[in-house]
Each structure stands twice: as structure tokens, then as C-alpha cells.
Coordinates of C-alpha atoms in Angstrom, one line a residue:
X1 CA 21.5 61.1 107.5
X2 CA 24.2 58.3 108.0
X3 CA 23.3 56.0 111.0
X4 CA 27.2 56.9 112.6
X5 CA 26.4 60.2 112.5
X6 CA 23.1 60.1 114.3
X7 CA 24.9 57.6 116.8
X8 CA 27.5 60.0 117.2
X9 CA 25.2 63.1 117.7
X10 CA 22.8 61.2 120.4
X11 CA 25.8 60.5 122.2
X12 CA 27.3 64.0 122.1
X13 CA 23.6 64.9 123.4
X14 CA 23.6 62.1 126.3
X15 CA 27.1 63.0 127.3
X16 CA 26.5 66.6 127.9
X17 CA 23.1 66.2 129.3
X18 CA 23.6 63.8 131.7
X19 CA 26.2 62.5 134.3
X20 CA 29.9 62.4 133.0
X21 CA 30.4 65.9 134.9
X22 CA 29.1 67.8 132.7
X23 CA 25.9 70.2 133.9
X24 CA 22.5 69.7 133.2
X25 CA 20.3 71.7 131.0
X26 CA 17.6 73.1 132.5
X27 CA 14.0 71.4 131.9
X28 CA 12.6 71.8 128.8
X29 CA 9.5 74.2 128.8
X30 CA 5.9 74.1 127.4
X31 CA 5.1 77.2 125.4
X32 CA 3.1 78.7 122.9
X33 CA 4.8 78.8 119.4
X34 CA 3.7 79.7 116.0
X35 CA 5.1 79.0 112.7
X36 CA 5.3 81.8 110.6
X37 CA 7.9 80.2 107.7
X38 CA 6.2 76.6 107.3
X39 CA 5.9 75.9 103.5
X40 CA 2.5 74.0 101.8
X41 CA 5.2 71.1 101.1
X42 CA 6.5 71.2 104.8
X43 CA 2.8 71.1 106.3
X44 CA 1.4 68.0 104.2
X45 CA 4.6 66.2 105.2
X46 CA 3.6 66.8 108.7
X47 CA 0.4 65.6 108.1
X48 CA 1.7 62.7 106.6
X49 CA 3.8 61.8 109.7
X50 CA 1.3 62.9 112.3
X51 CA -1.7 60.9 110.4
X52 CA 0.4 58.0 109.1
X53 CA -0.7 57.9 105.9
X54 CA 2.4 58.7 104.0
X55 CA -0.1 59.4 100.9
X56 CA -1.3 63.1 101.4
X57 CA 0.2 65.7 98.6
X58 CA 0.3 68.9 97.6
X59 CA -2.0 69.0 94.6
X60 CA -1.8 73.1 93.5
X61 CA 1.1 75.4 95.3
X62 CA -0.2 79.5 96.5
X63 CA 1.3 80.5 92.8
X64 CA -1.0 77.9 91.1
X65 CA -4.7 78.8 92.5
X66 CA -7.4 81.8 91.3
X67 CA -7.9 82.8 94.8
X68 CA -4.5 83.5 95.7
X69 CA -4.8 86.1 93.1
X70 CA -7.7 87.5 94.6
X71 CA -7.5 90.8 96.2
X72 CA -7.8 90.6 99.8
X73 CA -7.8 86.9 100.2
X74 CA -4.6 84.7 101.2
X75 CA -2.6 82.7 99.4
X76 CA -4.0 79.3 99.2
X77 CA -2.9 75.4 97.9
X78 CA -4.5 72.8 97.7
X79 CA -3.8 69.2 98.5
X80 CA -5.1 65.3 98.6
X81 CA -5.9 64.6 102.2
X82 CA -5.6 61.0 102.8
X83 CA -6.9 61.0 106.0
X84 CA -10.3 61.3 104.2
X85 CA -10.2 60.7 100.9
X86 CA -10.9 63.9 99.8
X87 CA -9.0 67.3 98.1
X88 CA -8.7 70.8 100.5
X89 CA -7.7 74.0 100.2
X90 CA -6.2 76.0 102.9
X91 CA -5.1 79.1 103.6
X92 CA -1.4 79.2 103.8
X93 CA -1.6 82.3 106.1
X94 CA -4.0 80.2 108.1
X95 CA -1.2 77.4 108.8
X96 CA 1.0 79.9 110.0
X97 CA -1.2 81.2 112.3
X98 CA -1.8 78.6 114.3
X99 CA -1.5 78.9 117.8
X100 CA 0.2 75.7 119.5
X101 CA 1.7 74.1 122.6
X102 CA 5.2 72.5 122.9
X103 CA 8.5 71.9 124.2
X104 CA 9.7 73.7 120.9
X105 CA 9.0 74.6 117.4
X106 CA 8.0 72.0 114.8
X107 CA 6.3 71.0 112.3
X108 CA 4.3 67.7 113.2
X109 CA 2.8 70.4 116.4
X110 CA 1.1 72.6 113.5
X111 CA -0.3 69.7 111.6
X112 CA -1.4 68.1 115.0
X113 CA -3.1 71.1 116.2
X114 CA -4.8 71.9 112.7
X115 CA -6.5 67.9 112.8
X116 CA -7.4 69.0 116.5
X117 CA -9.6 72.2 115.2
X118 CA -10.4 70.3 112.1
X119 CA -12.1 67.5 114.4
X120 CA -13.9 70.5 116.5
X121 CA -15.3 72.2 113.6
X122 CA -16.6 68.6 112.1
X123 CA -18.3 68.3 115.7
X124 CA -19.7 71.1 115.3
X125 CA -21.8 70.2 112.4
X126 CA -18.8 72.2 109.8
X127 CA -18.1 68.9 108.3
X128 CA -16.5 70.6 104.6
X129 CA -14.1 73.0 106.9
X130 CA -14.7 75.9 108.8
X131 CA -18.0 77.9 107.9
X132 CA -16.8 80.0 105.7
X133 CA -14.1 78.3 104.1
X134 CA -12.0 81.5 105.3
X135 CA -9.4 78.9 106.6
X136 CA -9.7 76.0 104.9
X137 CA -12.4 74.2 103.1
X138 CA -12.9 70.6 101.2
X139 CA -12.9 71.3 97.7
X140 CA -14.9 69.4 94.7
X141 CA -12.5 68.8 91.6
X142 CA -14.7 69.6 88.8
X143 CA -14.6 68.1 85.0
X144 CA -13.2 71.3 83.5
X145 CA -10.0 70.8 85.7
X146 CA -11.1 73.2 88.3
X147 CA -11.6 72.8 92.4
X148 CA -14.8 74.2 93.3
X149 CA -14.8 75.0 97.8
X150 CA -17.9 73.4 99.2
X151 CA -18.0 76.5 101.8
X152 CA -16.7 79.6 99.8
X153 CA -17.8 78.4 96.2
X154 CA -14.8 79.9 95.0
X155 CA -12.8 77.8 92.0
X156 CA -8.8 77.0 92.3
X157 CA -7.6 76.2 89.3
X158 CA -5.6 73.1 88.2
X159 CA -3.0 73.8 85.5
X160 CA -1.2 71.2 83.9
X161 CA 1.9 70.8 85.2
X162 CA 4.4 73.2 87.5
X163 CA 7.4 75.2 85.6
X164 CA 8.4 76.5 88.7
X165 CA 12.2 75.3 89.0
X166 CA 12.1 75.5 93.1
X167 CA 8.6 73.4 93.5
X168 CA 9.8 71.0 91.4
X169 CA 13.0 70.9 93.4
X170 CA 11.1 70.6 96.7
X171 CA 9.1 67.9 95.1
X172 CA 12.3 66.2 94.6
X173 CA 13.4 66.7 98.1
X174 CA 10.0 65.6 99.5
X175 CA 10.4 62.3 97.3
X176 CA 14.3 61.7 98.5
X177 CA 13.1 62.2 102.2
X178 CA 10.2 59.5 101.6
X179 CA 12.6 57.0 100.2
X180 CA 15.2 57.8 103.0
X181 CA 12.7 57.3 105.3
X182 CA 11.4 53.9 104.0
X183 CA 14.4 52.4 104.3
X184 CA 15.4 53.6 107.9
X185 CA 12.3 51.7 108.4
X186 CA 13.3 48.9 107.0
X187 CA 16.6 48.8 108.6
X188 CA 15.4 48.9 112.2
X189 CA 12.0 47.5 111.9
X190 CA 10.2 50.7 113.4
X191 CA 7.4 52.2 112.2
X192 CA 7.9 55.0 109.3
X193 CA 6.6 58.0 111.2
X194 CA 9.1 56.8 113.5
X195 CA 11.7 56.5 110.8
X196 CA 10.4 60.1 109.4
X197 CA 11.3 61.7 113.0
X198 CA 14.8 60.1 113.1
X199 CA 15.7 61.7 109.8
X200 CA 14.7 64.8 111.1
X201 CA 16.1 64.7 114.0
X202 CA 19.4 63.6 112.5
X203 CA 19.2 66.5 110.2
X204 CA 18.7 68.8 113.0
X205 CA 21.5 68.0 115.5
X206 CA 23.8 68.5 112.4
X207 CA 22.8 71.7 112.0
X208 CA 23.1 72.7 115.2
X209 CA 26.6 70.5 116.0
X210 CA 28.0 72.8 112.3
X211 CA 26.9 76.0 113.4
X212 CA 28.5 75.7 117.3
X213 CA 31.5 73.8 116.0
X214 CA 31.0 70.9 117.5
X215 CA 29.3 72.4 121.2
X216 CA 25.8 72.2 121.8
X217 CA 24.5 75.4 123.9
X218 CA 21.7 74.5 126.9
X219 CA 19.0 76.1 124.9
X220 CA 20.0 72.9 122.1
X221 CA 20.4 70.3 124.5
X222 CA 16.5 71.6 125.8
X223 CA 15.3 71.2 122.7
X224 CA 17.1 67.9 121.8
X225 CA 15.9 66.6 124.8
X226 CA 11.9 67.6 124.1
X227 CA 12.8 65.7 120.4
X228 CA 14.2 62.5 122.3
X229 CA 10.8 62.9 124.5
X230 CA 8.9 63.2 121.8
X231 CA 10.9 60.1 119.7
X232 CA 10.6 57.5 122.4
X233 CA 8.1 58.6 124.5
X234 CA 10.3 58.7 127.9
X235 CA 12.6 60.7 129.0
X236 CA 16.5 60.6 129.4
X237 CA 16.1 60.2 133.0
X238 CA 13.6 57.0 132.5
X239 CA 16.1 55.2 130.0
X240 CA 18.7 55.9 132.7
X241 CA 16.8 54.3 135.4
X242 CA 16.2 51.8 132.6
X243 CA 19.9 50.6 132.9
X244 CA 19.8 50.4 136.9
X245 CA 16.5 48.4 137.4
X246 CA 15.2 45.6 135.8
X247 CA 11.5 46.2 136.8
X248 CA 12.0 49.7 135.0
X249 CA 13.6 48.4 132.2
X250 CA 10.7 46.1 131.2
X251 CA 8.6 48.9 131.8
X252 CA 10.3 51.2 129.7
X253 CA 11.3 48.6 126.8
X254 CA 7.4 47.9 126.8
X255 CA 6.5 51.5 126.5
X256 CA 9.3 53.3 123.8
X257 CA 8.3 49.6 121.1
X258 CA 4.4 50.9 121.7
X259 CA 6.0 54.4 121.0
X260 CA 8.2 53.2 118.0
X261 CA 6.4 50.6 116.6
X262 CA 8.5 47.7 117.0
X263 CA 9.6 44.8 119.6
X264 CA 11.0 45.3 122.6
X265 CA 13.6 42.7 121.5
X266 CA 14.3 44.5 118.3
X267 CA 14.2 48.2 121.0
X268 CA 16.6 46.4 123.0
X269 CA 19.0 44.6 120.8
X270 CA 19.6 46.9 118.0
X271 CA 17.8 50.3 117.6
X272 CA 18.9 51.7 121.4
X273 CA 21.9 50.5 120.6
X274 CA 22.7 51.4 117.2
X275 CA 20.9 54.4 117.2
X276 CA 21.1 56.1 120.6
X277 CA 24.6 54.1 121.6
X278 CA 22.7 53.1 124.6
X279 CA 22.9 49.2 126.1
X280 CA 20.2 48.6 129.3

């Protein structure tokens, strides 16, 4: 992601969703979404935005456990969860069930939502996953190299090292992200989660600005909209009240450095500026 680009892209965003004479897109909408494609690599990246941690991984991929190759079971990983210091297996079909609410589809919502029934099954006295382990489980690593579930009692085992050409490659990609990410950070003084969701972002408006040529349809503004939302914490129409009042303006300033993790001076001076081409 080059900074000009995301500049650029906010601005193309801004111009066609607000005034400037162009029409407004309609309101973005909650709904219930799924994710039926989201990788093992894709969901502990999530987890690592959503939990701030940064230090979750993916220990074993669905191609690397016993159980996977159990008839009638799914395919299951396993990772290091930060968040509690401890190693879990879950069910990749399990992660791509889940059932959540959102302006649109992504993959910080499924993460979210999984801590949300992972917290309601510890309250409910299922403190090593759910109480089967059907979905997920925390998982023992044992001397002989194995993960033993706490629930299930099954074993996933741990083989020495992945020769699989596209993990590796997606290792790679996770790695490059976390780097890219750690220096947006740096640059702008924002938290990284925040610095994890302007990459993606960035990523995603070029996508969508290549495959319409340049012209974003409503149902992309919508959703760039609900990412902005979801960025800042306001929405388009408060930052542009931010620019006409000062009362709203401190208000606002206050409320997207909470968001962001940074200073209002820093929100004010550099980021909205540099970032979003916007000057309140």
C-alpha cells in the first residue's frame, strides 16, 4: 500500500459520497454474514488485530493434524493463542460457520464473534472450549511432539517442518503484512491494529477502483463507508460537521485518537490529512 495511493482512494471515496454533486449512497446496512472461504492464516490474523496481541500463530495447518484425517470429523489447525497463553485447535469448518452481524463481510467480525462465544462458553463453566471440543478445544502439547484436546482427547500431530510450497508462501505474506503494518505505525503514530486496518483497507479500495476502472458502484461506496466507520469510529457525516463547528470538531478529534490510538494533535495535523486528504 503506498500512502498516495490510499490518499488518493479516500478522496475518490469522499468525493463520490458526499457533496460535490455527486449522489449519495444509500446507508449502509446491518446484516447477517458468514464466511465460507476464510483460511486458518486469515482467521489468527484477525485475532491478532481484534485482540491486539500481534503474537498469535498458526502452529499446524488442516493438512498437518491426525484428526483432519479422521473420517467424519473436519479439518482442523491448530494455533498459539496469545490472548491466553495457551495452544487450540479449531475446526476450520467451525470458523466458517459462524453466524455474524455487520455492515459487510470481514474478517476481524468472524474473529470478534468467535472471542464473543468463546467468553460465553468459559462462563458457562466450558473453560478448555466448547464441551465437546466439536468446535474448538485447548489443546496440551505433549513431549512426543503431539497436541493432546483437553475436551475430545484426540492427538494432532506436530510434524517438523511444512513442505507445502503455498503455506510457506502465505507464511511469507503474513510476515510482509506484519512488517508493513509496523511501520505504518510508526509513520503516523497510531496504534498497529489501526495500522493493520489501513493496509487492508488500502488493499481493498484497489481492488475494487481496478476492477471498475477507476468508478466505484453504490454497493462499494456502502461498504467503504462501513470500513471508514469502522476505522475511525464516526461517520463521514460527523467529520463533515467536524469541519463546520468547532464544538464538534473537538468532539470528534477526541473521539477518532481514542479510536486510533494516537493524539488529537497528531489526528489533526498529519494522519486526517495525509491519509484521508481531509483538513478540519
Amino acid at each position: 500500500m503506498k500512502k498516495s495511493f490510499l490518499k488518493l482512494s479516500m478522496l475518490a471515496v469522499l468525493a463520490s459520497c458526499g457533496g460535490g454533486g455527486g449522489g449519495s449512497a444509500p446507508a449502509p446496512v446491518l446484516s447477517a454474514y458468514q464466511n465460507p472461504s476464510i483460511l486458518a492464516s486469515e482467521f489468527v490474523s484477525s485475532l491478532n488485530s481484534v485482540d491486539s496481541t500481534y503474537s498469535s500463530r498458526v502452529e499446524l495447518y488442516t493438512n498437518e493434524t491426525l484428526r483432519s484425517g479422521v473420517v467424519g470429523q473436519d479439518d482442523w489447525f491448530v494455533i498459539y493463542d496469545a490472548k491466553f497463553s495457551e495452544y487450540k485447535a479449531v475446526s476450520l469448518q467451525y470458523v466458517r460457520s459462524i453466524v455474524y452481524y455487520d455492515y459487510y463481510a470481514n474478517n476481524s467480525a468472524v474473529a470478534s464473534e468467535f472471542r464473543k462465544i468463546e467468553r460465553d462458553d468459559v462462563l458457562a463453566g466450558s473453560v478448555n472450549g466448547d464441551f465437546y471440543g466439536n468446535d474448538y478445544e485447548v489443546v496440551d502439547r505433549l513431549s512426543s511432539g503431539y497436541y493432546e484436546g483437553r475436551q475430545s482427547g484426540y492427538l494432532y500431530e506436530d510434524e517438523a517442518g511444512s513442505t507445502d510450497v503455498s503455506l510457506l508462501a502465505k507464511e511469507q505474506e503474513q510476515k510482509k503484512f506484519f512488517e508493513k503494518a509496523a511501520k505504518v505505525s510508526f509513520v503516523y503514530n497510531v496504534s498497529l491494529e489501526t495500522s493493520m486496518s489501513m493496509i487492508t483497507l488500502g488493499s481493498k479500495m484497489e481492488k475494487m477502483l481496478s476492477r471498475a476502472n477507476g468508478e466505484l458502484t453504490q454497493e462499494d461506496q456502502a461498504a467503504l463507508l462501513g470500513d471508514l466507520k469502522t476505522l475511525t469510529g464516526v461517520s463521514l457525516e460527523e467529520l463533515q460537521a467536524a469541519s463546520e463547528s468547532n464544538t464538534a470538531k473537538d468532539e470528534v478529534l477526541a473521539k477518532v485518537a481514542a479510536k486510533i490510538g494516537t493524539s488529537a494533535q497528531n489526528l489533526e495535523q498529519k494522519f486526517l490529512p495525509e491519509v484521508f486528504g481531509l483538513t478540519l
